[in-house]
Amino acid sequence: MRASLLVLVSLFAAACGQPQSYKLVDVPYCQVPEGQARNGFAERVRWLYNAGDSSGEGPVAGEWPSLGIGADDSITSREMVLAVVSCLDVKSSGTNGGKELTASKVPEVCQGQQTLYHGTLKATDDATAKERGFAGVLKFPEVPLTCPVGTLARTTSADIKPLAK
């Protein structure tokens, strides 16, 4: 009896234990007319994030409506420490600055670094995200960016593709 109860509990935990994902929305990008060459932001900007079990660093390029954070701009944590920095040079320091990022410290990851945003993003409920398999959304903050070609646009929950199962 005890063994069958343990098996039942284990099966239930496995079925319900899928990690929930939270989608990053309001991601800025330069929207260009169909068929026109894509172009990124005029500014040299990088992001760093730390979300408990995952962290990373990369460019805020603006060519596509994605940053490349986590799996398709999603993470499994309800909170994410995020920093957005401008740089004199787009080259990274070669380390994962996200690992050193905390709520009180932004590590130096590029030459001439200036912090444009540093804070903790918290997940919120979003009906569209839930319909598409996500537990909620995290909203990318407003940062000063310009598009030399095209117009500044931001992703919304309507852009979310269903989560692969």
mmCIF file with all atom_site columns, C-alpha atoms in Angstrom:
data_model
loop_
_atom_site.group_PDB
_atom_site.id
_atom_site.type_symbol
_atom_site.label_atom_id
_atom_site.label_alt_id
_atom_site.label_comp_id
_atom_site.label_asym_id
_atom_site.label_entity_id
_atom_site.label_seq_id
_atom_site.pdbx_PDB_ins_code
_atom_site.Cartn_x
_atom_site.Cartn_y
_atom_site.Cartn_z
_atom_site.occupancy
_atom_site.B_iso_or_equiv
_atom_site.pdbx_formal_charge
_atom_site.auth_seq_id
_atom_site.auth_comp_id
_atom_site.auth_asym_id
_atom_site.auth_atom_id
_atom_site.pdbx_PDB_model_num
ATOM 1   C CA . MET A 1 1   ? 0.000  0.000  0.000   1.00 0.00 ? 1   MET A CA 1
ATOM 2   C CA . ARG A 1 2   ? 2.741  2.419  1.008   1.00 0.00 ? 2   ARG A CA 1
ATOM 3   C CA . ALA A 1 3   ? 4.738  1.689  -2.187  1.00 0.00 ? 3   ALA A CA 1
ATOM 4   C CA . SER A 1 4   ? 1.699  2.217  -4.457  1.00 0.00 ? 4   SER A CA 1
ATOM 5   C CA . LEU A 1 5   ? 0.903  5.510  -2.700  1.00 0.00 ? 5   LEU A CA 1
ATOM 6   C CA . LEU A 1 6   ? 4.498  6.628  -3.218  1.00 0.00 ? 6   LEU A CA 1
ATOM 7   C CA . VAL A 1 7   ? 4.294  5.723  -6.938  1.00 0.00 ? 7   VAL A CA 1
ATOM 8   C CA . LEU A 1 8   ? 0.992  7.613  -7.256  1.00 0.00 ? 8   LEU A CA 1
ATOM 9   C CA . VAL A 1 9   ? 2.415  10.715 -5.575  1.00 0.00 ? 9   VAL A CA 1
ATOM 10  C CA . SER A 1 10  ? 5.530  10.529 -7.783  1.00 0.00 ? 10  SER A CA 1
ATOM 11  C CA . LEU A 1 11  ? 3.442  10.291 -10.964 1.00 0.00 ? 11  LEU A CA 1
ATOM 12  C CA . PHE A 1 12  ? 1.279  13.222 -9.864  1.00 0.00 ? 12  PHE A CA 1
ATOM 13  C CA . ALA A 1 13  ? 4.365  15.320 -9.073  1.00 0.00 ? 13  ALA A CA 1
ATOM 14  C CA . ALA A 1 14  ? 5.900  14.483 -12.455 1.00 0.00 ? 14  ALA A CA 1
ATOM 15  C CA . ALA A 1 15  ? 2.707  15.452 -14.292 1.00 0.00 ? 15  ALA A CA 1
ATOM 16  C CA . CYS A 1 16  ? 2.287  18.702 -12.384 1.00 0.00 ? 16  CYS A CA 1
ATOM 17  C CA . GLY A 1 17  ? 5.940  19.511 -11.970 1.00 0.00 ? 17  GLY A CA 1
ATOM 18  C CA . GLN A 1 18  ? 6.468  21.123 -15.371 1.00 0.00 ? 18  GLN A CA 1
ATOM 19  C CA . PRO A 1 19  ? 8.345  24.386 -14.805 1.00 0.00 ? 19  PRO A CA 1
ATOM 20  C CA . GLN A 1 20  ? 6.234  27.426 -15.574 1.00 0.00 ? 20  GLN A CA 1
ATOM 21  C CA . SER A 1 21  ? 7.628  29.934 -18.031 1.00 0.00 ? 21  SER A CA 1
ATOM 22  C CA . TYR A 1 22  ? 7.218  33.686 -18.024 1.00 0.00 ? 22  TYR A CA 1
ATOM 23  C CA . LYS A 1 23  ? 7.499  35.544 -21.328 1.00 0.00 ? 23  LYS A CA 1
ATOM 24  C CA . LEU A 1 24  ? 9.383  38.820 -21.715 1.00 0.00 ? 24  LEU A CA 1
ATOM 25  C CA . VAL A 1 25  ? 7.254  41.414 -23.557 1.00 0.00 ? 25  VAL A CA 1
ATOM 26  C CA . ASP A 1 26  ? 7.620  45.108 -24.439 1.00 0.00 ? 26  ASP A CA 1
ATOM 27  C CA . VAL A 1 27  ? 10.944 44.188 -26.064 1.00 0.00 ? 27  VAL A CA 1
ATOM 28  C CA . PRO A 1 28  ? 12.024 47.136 -28.263 1.00 0.00 ? 28  PRO A CA 1
ATOM 29  C CA . TYR A 1 29  ? 13.045 46.727 -31.910 1.00 0.00 ? 29  TYR A CA 1
ATOM 30  C CA . CYS A 1 30  ? 13.229 48.738 -35.136 1.00 0.00 ? 30  CYS A CA 1
ATOM 31  C CA . GLN A 1 31  ? 10.260 47.850 -37.312 1.00 0.00 ? 31  GLN A CA 1
ATOM 32  C CA . VAL A 1 32  ? 10.901 48.237 -41.037 1.00 0.00 ? 32  VAL A CA 1
ATOM 33  C CA . PRO A 1 33  ? 8.528  47.829 -44.011 1.00 0.00 ? 33  PRO A CA 1
ATOM 34  C CA . GLU A 1 34  ? 8.305  44.352 -45.556 1.00 0.00 ? 34  GLU A CA 1
ATOM 35  C CA . GLY A 1 35  ? 11.237 43.679 -47.895 1.00 0.00 ? 35  GLY A CA 1
ATOM 36  C CA . GLN A 1 36  ? 13.400 46.503 -46.501 1.00 0.00 ? 36  GLN A CA 1
ATOM 37  C CA . ALA A 1 37  ? 16.759 45.618 -44.940 1.00 0.00 ? 37  ALA A CA 1
ATOM 38  C CA . ARG A 1 38  ? 16.630 45.310 -41.162 1.00 0.00 ? 38  ARG A CA 1
ATOM 39  C CA . ASN A 1 39  ? 18.611 47.790 -39.163 1.00 0.00 ? 39  ASN A CA 1
ATOM 40  C CA . GLY A 1 40  ? 19.279 48.028 -35.442 1.00 0.00 ? 40  GLY A CA 1
ATOM 41  C CA . PHE A 1 41  ? 19.389 50.789 -32.881 1.00 0.00 ? 41  PHE A CA 1
ATOM 42  C CA . ALA A 1 42  ? 21.668 53.797 -33.206 1.00 0.00 ? 42  ALA A CA 1
ATOM 43  C CA . GLU A 1 43  ? 22.868 53.238 -29.624 1.00 0.00 ? 43  GLU A CA 1
ATOM 44  C CA . ARG A 1 44  ? 25.279 50.523 -28.489 1.00 0.00 ? 44  ARG A CA 1
ATOM 45  C CA . VAL A 1 45  ? 23.341 48.828 -25.733 1.00 0.00 ? 45  VAL A CA 1
ATOM 46  C CA . ARG A 1 46  ? 23.669 45.530 -23.829 1.00 0.00 ? 46  ARG A CA 1
ATOM 47  C CA . TRP A 1 47  ? 21.393 43.665 -21.407 1.00 0.00 ? 47  TRP A CA 1
ATOM 48  C CA . LEU A 1 48  ? 22.344 41.558 -18.404 1.00 0.00 ? 48  LEU A CA 1
ATOM 49  C CA . TYR A 1 49  ? 19.908 39.409 -16.470 1.00 0.00 ? 49  TYR A CA 1
ATOM 50  C CA . ASN A 1 50  ? 19.887 37.116 -13.477 1.00 0.00 ? 50  ASN A CA 1
ATOM 51  C CA . ALA A 1 51  ? 16.825 35.032 -12.738 1.00 0.00 ? 51  ALA A CA 1
ATOM 52  C CA . GLY A 1 52  ? 17.926 32.573 -10.081 1.00 0.00 ? 52  GLY A CA 1
ATOM 53  C CA . ASP A 1 53  ? 18.847 29.462 -12.064 1.00 0.00 ? 53  ASP A CA 1
ATOM 54  C CA . SER A 1 54  ? 19.589 31.330 -15.296 1.00 0.00 ? 54  SER A CA 1
ATOM 55  C CA . SER A 1 55  ? 21.615 34.373 -16.235 1.00 0.00 ? 55  SER A CA 1
ATOM 56  C CA . GLY A 1 56  ? 23.053 35.959 -19.326 1.00 0.00 ? 56  GLY A CA 1
ATOM 57  C CA . GLU A 1 57  ? 24.308 38.951 -21.237 1.00 0.00 ? 57  GLU A CA 1
ATOM 58  C CA . GLY A 1 58  ? 23.881 40.124 -24.802 1.00 0.00 ? 58  GLY A CA 1
ATOM 59  C CA . PRO A 1 59  ? 23.287 43.004 -27.176 1.00 0.00 ? 59  PRO A CA 1
ATOM 60  C CA . VAL A 1 60  ? 20.045 44.959 -27.451 1.00 0.00 ? 60  VAL A CA 1
ATOM 61  C CA . ALA A 1 61  ? 20.440 45.053 -31.223 1.00 0.00 ? 61  ALA A CA 1
ATOM 62  C CA . GLY A 1 62  ? 16.955 46.044 -32.337 1.00 0.00 ? 62  GLY A CA 1
ATOM 63  C CA . GLU A 1 63  ? 17.023 44.129 -35.590 1.00 0.00 ? 63  GLU A CA 1
ATOM 64  C CA . TRP A 1 64  ? 14.463 41.553 -34.429 1.00 0.00 ? 64  TRP A CA 1
ATOM 65  C CA . PRO A 1 65  ? 11.624 41.568 -31.889 1.00 0.00 ? 65  PRO A CA 1
ATOM 66  C CA . SER A 1 66  ? 13.649 39.400 -29.505 1.00 0.00 ? 66  SER A CA 1
ATOM 67  C CA . LEU A 1 67  ? 16.570 39.734 -27.106 1.00 0.00 ? 67  LEU A CA 1
ATOM 68  C CA . GLY A 1 68  ? 17.632 36.104 -26.875 1.00 0.00 ? 68  GLY A CA 1
ATOM 69  C CA . ILE A 1 69  ? 17.018 35.895 -23.133 1.00 0.00 ? 69  ILE A CA 1
ATOM 70  C CA . GLY A 1 70  ? 16.386 32.366 -21.920 1.00 0.00 ? 70  GLY A CA 1
ATOM 71  C CA . ALA A 1 71  ? 14.437 30.139 -24.302 1.00 0.00 ? 71  ALA A CA 1
ATOM 72  C CA . ASP A 1 72  ? 12.728 32.459 -26.801 1.00 0.00 ? 72  ASP A CA 1
ATOM 73  C CA . ASP A 1 73  ? 12.717 35.382 -24.335 1.00 0.00 ? 73  ASP A CA 1
ATOM 74  C CA . SER A 1 74  ? 11.206 33.347 -21.512 1.00 0.00 ? 74  SER A CA 1
ATOM 75  C CA . ILE A 1 75  ? 12.439 32.321 -18.083 1.00 0.00 ? 75  ILE A CA 1
ATOM 76  C CA . THR A 1 76  ? 11.154 30.021 -15.330 1.00 0.00 ? 76  THR A CA 1
ATOM 77  C CA . SER A 1 77  ? 11.454 32.547 -12.507 1.00 0.00 ? 77  SER A CA 1
ATOM 78  C CA . ARG A 1 78  ? 8.730  35.027 -11.487 1.00 0.00 ? 78  ARG A CA 1
ATOM 79  C CA . GLU A 1 79  ? 11.413 37.678 -10.928 1.00 0.00 ? 79  GLU A CA 1
ATOM 80  C CA . MET A 1 80  ? 14.398 38.788 -12.947 1.00 0.00 ? 80  MET A CA 1
ATOM 81  C CA . VAL A 1 81  ? 17.102 41.304 -12.086 1.00 0.00 ? 81  VAL A CA 1
ATOM 82  C CA . LEU A 1 82  ? 17.781 43.232 -15.286 1.00 0.00 ? 82  LEU A CA 1
ATOM 83  C CA . ALA A 1 83  ? 20.340 45.841 -16.265 1.00 0.00 ? 83  ALA A CA 1
ATOM 84  C CA . VAL A 1 84  ? 20.486 47.682 -19.567 1.00 0.00 ? 84  VAL A CA 1
ATOM 85  C CA . VAL A 1 85  ? 23.768 49.490 -20.217 1.00 0.00 ? 85  VAL A CA 1
ATOM 86  C CA . SER A 1 86  ? 25.139 51.672 -22.993 1.00 0.00 ? 86  SER A CA 1
ATOM 87  C CA . CYS A 1 87  ? 28.695 51.067 -24.173 1.00 0.00 ? 87  CYS A CA 1
ATOM 88  C CA . LEU A 1 88  ? 31.343 52.873 -26.189 1.00 0.00 ? 88  LEU A CA 1
ATOM 89  C CA . ASP A 1 89  ? 32.137 49.548 -27.855 1.00 0.00 ? 89  ASP A CA 1
ATOM 90  C CA . VAL A 1 90  ? 29.654 46.746 -28.479 1.00 0.00 ? 90  VAL A CA 1
ATOM 91  C CA . LYS A 1 91  ? 32.228 44.066 -27.683 1.00 0.00 ? 91  LYS A CA 1
ATOM 92  C CA . SER A 1 92  ? 31.522 42.185 -24.491 1.00 0.00 ? 92  SER A CA 1
ATOM 93  C CA . SER A 1 93  ? 34.071 41.647 -21.757 1.00 0.00 ? 93  SER A CA 1
ATOM 94  C CA . GLY A 1 94  ? 33.862 37.938 -22.591 1.00 0.00 ? 94  GLY A CA 1
ATOM 95  C CA . THR A 1 95  ? 32.328 36.922 -19.271 1.00 0.00 ? 95  THR A CA 1
ATOM 96  C CA . ASN A 1 96  ? 28.704 36.294 -18.360 1.00 0.00 ? 96  ASN A CA 1
ATOM 97  C CA . GLY A 1 97  ? 28.009 39.543 -16.515 1.00 0.00 ? 97  GLY A CA 1
ATOM 98  C CA . GLY A 1 98  ? 24.547 38.233 -15.649 1.00 0.00 ? 98  GLY A CA 1
ATOM 99  C CA . LYS A 1 99  ? 26.074 35.830 -13.120 1.00 0.00 ? 99  LYS A CA 1
ATOM 100 C CA . GLU A 1 100 ? 27.529 38.784 -11.184 1.00 0.00 ? 100 GLU A CA 1
ATOM 101 C CA . LEU A 1 101 ? 24.429 40.986 -11.553 1.00 0.00 ? 101 LEU A CA 1
ATOM 102 C CA . THR A 1 102 ? 22.508 41.562 -8.311  1.00 0.00 ? 102 THR A CA 1
ATOM 103 C CA . ALA A 1 103 ? 19.738 43.904 -7.198  1.00 0.00 ? 103 ALA A CA 1
ATOM 104 C CA . SER A 1 104 ? 22.444 46.243 -5.847  1.00 0.00 ? 104 SER A CA 1
ATOM 105 C CA . LYS A 1 105 ? 25.335 45.745 -8.327  1.00 0.00 ? 105 LYS A CA 1
ATOM 106 C CA . VAL A 1 106 ? 25.783 46.045 -12.089 1.00 0.00 ? 106 VAL A CA 1
ATOM 107 C CA . PRO A 1 107 ? 29.123 44.509 -13.118 1.00 0.00 ? 107 PRO A CA 1
ATOM 108 C CA . GLU A 1 108 ? 31.208 46.238 -15.769 1.00 0.00 ? 108 GLU A CA 1
ATOM 109 C CA . VAL A 1 109 ? 30.809 44.384 -19.058 1.00 0.00 ? 109 VAL A CA 1
ATOM 110 C CA . CYS A 1 110 ? 31.947 46.905 -21.663 1.00 0.00 ? 110 CYS A CA 1
ATOM 111 C CA . GLN A 1 111 ? 34.126 49.966 -22.182 1.00 0.00 ? 111 GLN A CA 1
ATOM 112 C CA . GLY A 1 112 ? 32.583 53.313 -21.176 1.00 0.00 ? 112 GLY A CA 1
ATOM 113 C CA . GLN A 1 113 ? 29.584 51.608 -19.584 1.00 0.00 ? 113 GLN A CA 1
ATOM 114 C CA . GLN A 1 114 ? 26.625 53.712 -18.395 1.00 0.00 ? 114 GLN A CA 1
ATOM 115 C CA . THR A 1 115 ? 23.589 52.152 -16.751 1.00 0.00 ? 115 THR A CA 1
ATOM 116 C CA . LEU A 1 116 ? 20.304 53.008 -18.476 1.00 0.00 ? 116 LEU A CA 1
ATOM 117 C CA . TYR A 1 117 ? 18.156 50.707 -16.324 1.00 0.00 ? 117 TYR A CA 1
ATOM 118 C CA . HIS A 1 118 ? 18.785 48.509 -13.292 1.00 0.00 ? 118 HIS A CA 1
ATOM 119 C CA . GLY A 1 119 ? 15.953 46.873 -11.386 1.00 0.00 ? 119 GLY A CA 1
ATOM 120 C CA . THR A 1 120 ? 13.879 43.792 -10.702 1.00 0.00 ? 120 THR A CA 1
ATOM 121 C CA . LEU A 1 121 ? 11.144 42.806 -13.135 1.00 0.00 ? 121 LEU A CA 1
ATOM 122 C CA . LYS A 1 122 ? 8.222  40.939 -11.570 1.00 0.00 ? 122 LYS A CA 1
ATOM 123 C CA . ALA A 1 123 ? 5.827  38.670 -13.437 1.00 0.00 ? 123 ALA A CA 1
ATOM 124 C CA . THR A 1 124 ? 2.253  39.784 -13.979 1.00 0.00 ? 124 THR A CA 1
ATOM 125 C CA . ASP A 1 125 ? -0.779 37.861 -15.173 1.00 0.00 ? 125 ASP A CA 1
ATOM 126 C CA . ASP A 1 126 ? -1.654 38.126 -18.854 1.00 0.00 ? 126 ASP A CA 1
ATOM 127 C CA . ALA A 1 127 ? -4.628 36.316 -20.411 1.00 0.00 ? 127 ALA A CA 1
ATOM 128 C CA . THR A 1 128 ? -3.040 35.967 -23.863 1.00 0.00 ? 128 THR A CA 1
ATOM 129 C CA . ALA A 1 129 ? 0.193  34.596 -22.402 1.00 0.00 ? 129 ALA A CA 1
ATOM 130 C CA . LYS A 1 130 ? -1.787 32.046 -20.367 1.00 0.00 ? 130 LYS A CA 1
ATOM 131 C CA . GLU A 1 131 ? -3.742 30.959 -23.465 1.00 0.00 ? 131 GLU A CA 1
ATOM 132 C CA . ARG A 1 132 ? -0.403 30.302 -25.170 1.00 0.00 ? 132 ARG A CA 1
ATOM 133 C CA . GLY A 1 133 ? 1.054  28.211 -22.353 1.00 0.00 ? 133 GLY A CA 1
ATOM 134 C CA . PHE A 1 134 ? 2.918  30.793 -20.269 1.00 0.00 ? 134 PHE A CA 1
ATOM 135 C CA . ALA A 1 135 ? 2.287  31.532 -16.601 1.00 0.00 ? 135 ALA A CA 1
ATOM 136 C CA . GLY A 1 136 ? 2.529  35.299 -17.156 1.00 0.00 ? 136 GLY A CA 1
ATOM 137 C CA . VAL A 1 137 ? 4.724  38.074 -18.522 1.00 0.00 ? 137 VAL A CA 1
ATOM 138 C CA . LEU A 1 138 ? 7.649  40.238 -17.473 1.00 0.00 ? 138 LEU A CA 1
ATOM 139 C CA . LYS A 1 139 ? 7.732  43.717 -19.037 1.00 0.00 ? 139 LYS A CA 1
ATOM 140 C CA . PHE A 1 140 ? 10.959 45.090 -20.484 1.00 0.00 ? 140 PHE A CA 1
ATOM 141 C CA . PRO A 1 141 ? 11.495 48.636 -19.185 1.00 0.00 ? 141 PRO A CA 1
ATOM 142 C CA . GLU A 1 142 ? 11.472 51.859 -21.195 1.00 0.00 ? 142 GLU A CA 1
ATOM 143 C CA . VAL A 1 143 ? 15.003 52.825 -22.208 1.00 0.00 ? 143 VAL A CA 1
ATOM 144 C CA . PRO A 1 144 ? 16.045 55.625 -24.599 1.00 0.00 ? 144 PRO A CA 1
ATOM 145 C CA . LEU A 1 145 ? 16.612 54.016 -28.014 1.00 0.00 ? 145 LEU A CA 1
ATOM 146 C CA . THR A 1 146 ? 16.373 55.356 -31.551 1.00 0.00 ? 146 THR A CA 1
ATOM 147 C CA . CYS A 1 147 ? 16.010 53.684 -34.927 1.00 0.00 ? 147 CYS A CA 1
ATOM 148 C CA . PRO A 1 148 ? 17.999 55.249 -37.772 1.00 0.00 ? 148 PRO A CA 1
ATOM 149 C CA . VAL A 1 149 ? 15.831 53.205 -40.173 1.00 0.00 ? 149 VAL A CA 1
ATOM 150 C CA . GLY A 1 150 ? 12.224 52.237 -39.460 1.00 0.00 ? 150 GLY A CA 1
ATOM 151 C CA . THR A 1 151 ? 10.224 53.029 -36.342 1.00 0.00 ? 151 THR A CA 1
ATOM 152 C CA . LEU A 1 152 ? 10.655 52.029 -32.722 1.00 0.00 ? 152 LEU A CA 1
ATOM 153 C CA . ALA A 1 153 ? 8.212  49.246 -31.870 1.00 0.00 ? 153 ALA A CA 1
ATOM 154 C CA . ARG A 1 154 ? 7.701  46.928 -28.895 1.00 0.00 ? 154 ARG A CA 1
ATOM 155 C CA . THR A 1 155 ? 6.501  43.365 -28.653 1.00 0.00 ? 155 THR A CA 1
ATOM 156 C CA . THR A 1 156 ? 3.161  42.700 -26.963 1.00 0.00 ? 156 THR A CA 1
ATOM 157 C CA . SER A 1 157 ? 1.477  39.617 -25.592 1.00 0.00 ? 157 SER A CA 1
ATOM 158 C CA . ALA A 1 158 ? -0.330 39.349 -28.970 1.00 0.00 ? 158 ALA A CA 1
ATOM 159 C CA . ASP A 1 159 ? 3.086  38.495 -30.504 1.00 0.00 ? 159 ASP A CA 1
ATOM 160 C CA . ILE A 1 160 ? 3.574  35.475 -28.225 1.00 0.00 ? 160 ILE A CA 1
ATOM 161 C CA . LYS A 1 161 ? 3.722  32.182 -30.062 1.00 0.00 ? 161 LYS A CA 1
ATOM 162 C CA . PRO A 1 162 ? 2.280  29.146 -28.241 1.00 0.00 ? 162 PRO A CA 1
ATOM 163 C CA . LEU A 1 163 ? 4.752  27.456 -25.922 1.00 0.00 ? 163 LEU A CA 1
ATOM 164 C CA . ALA A 1 164 ? 6.048  24.174 -27.329 1.00 0.00 ? 164 ALA A CA 1
ATOM 165 C CA . LYS A 1 165 ? 5.042  21.213 -25.191 1.00 0.00 ? 165 LYS A CA 1
#
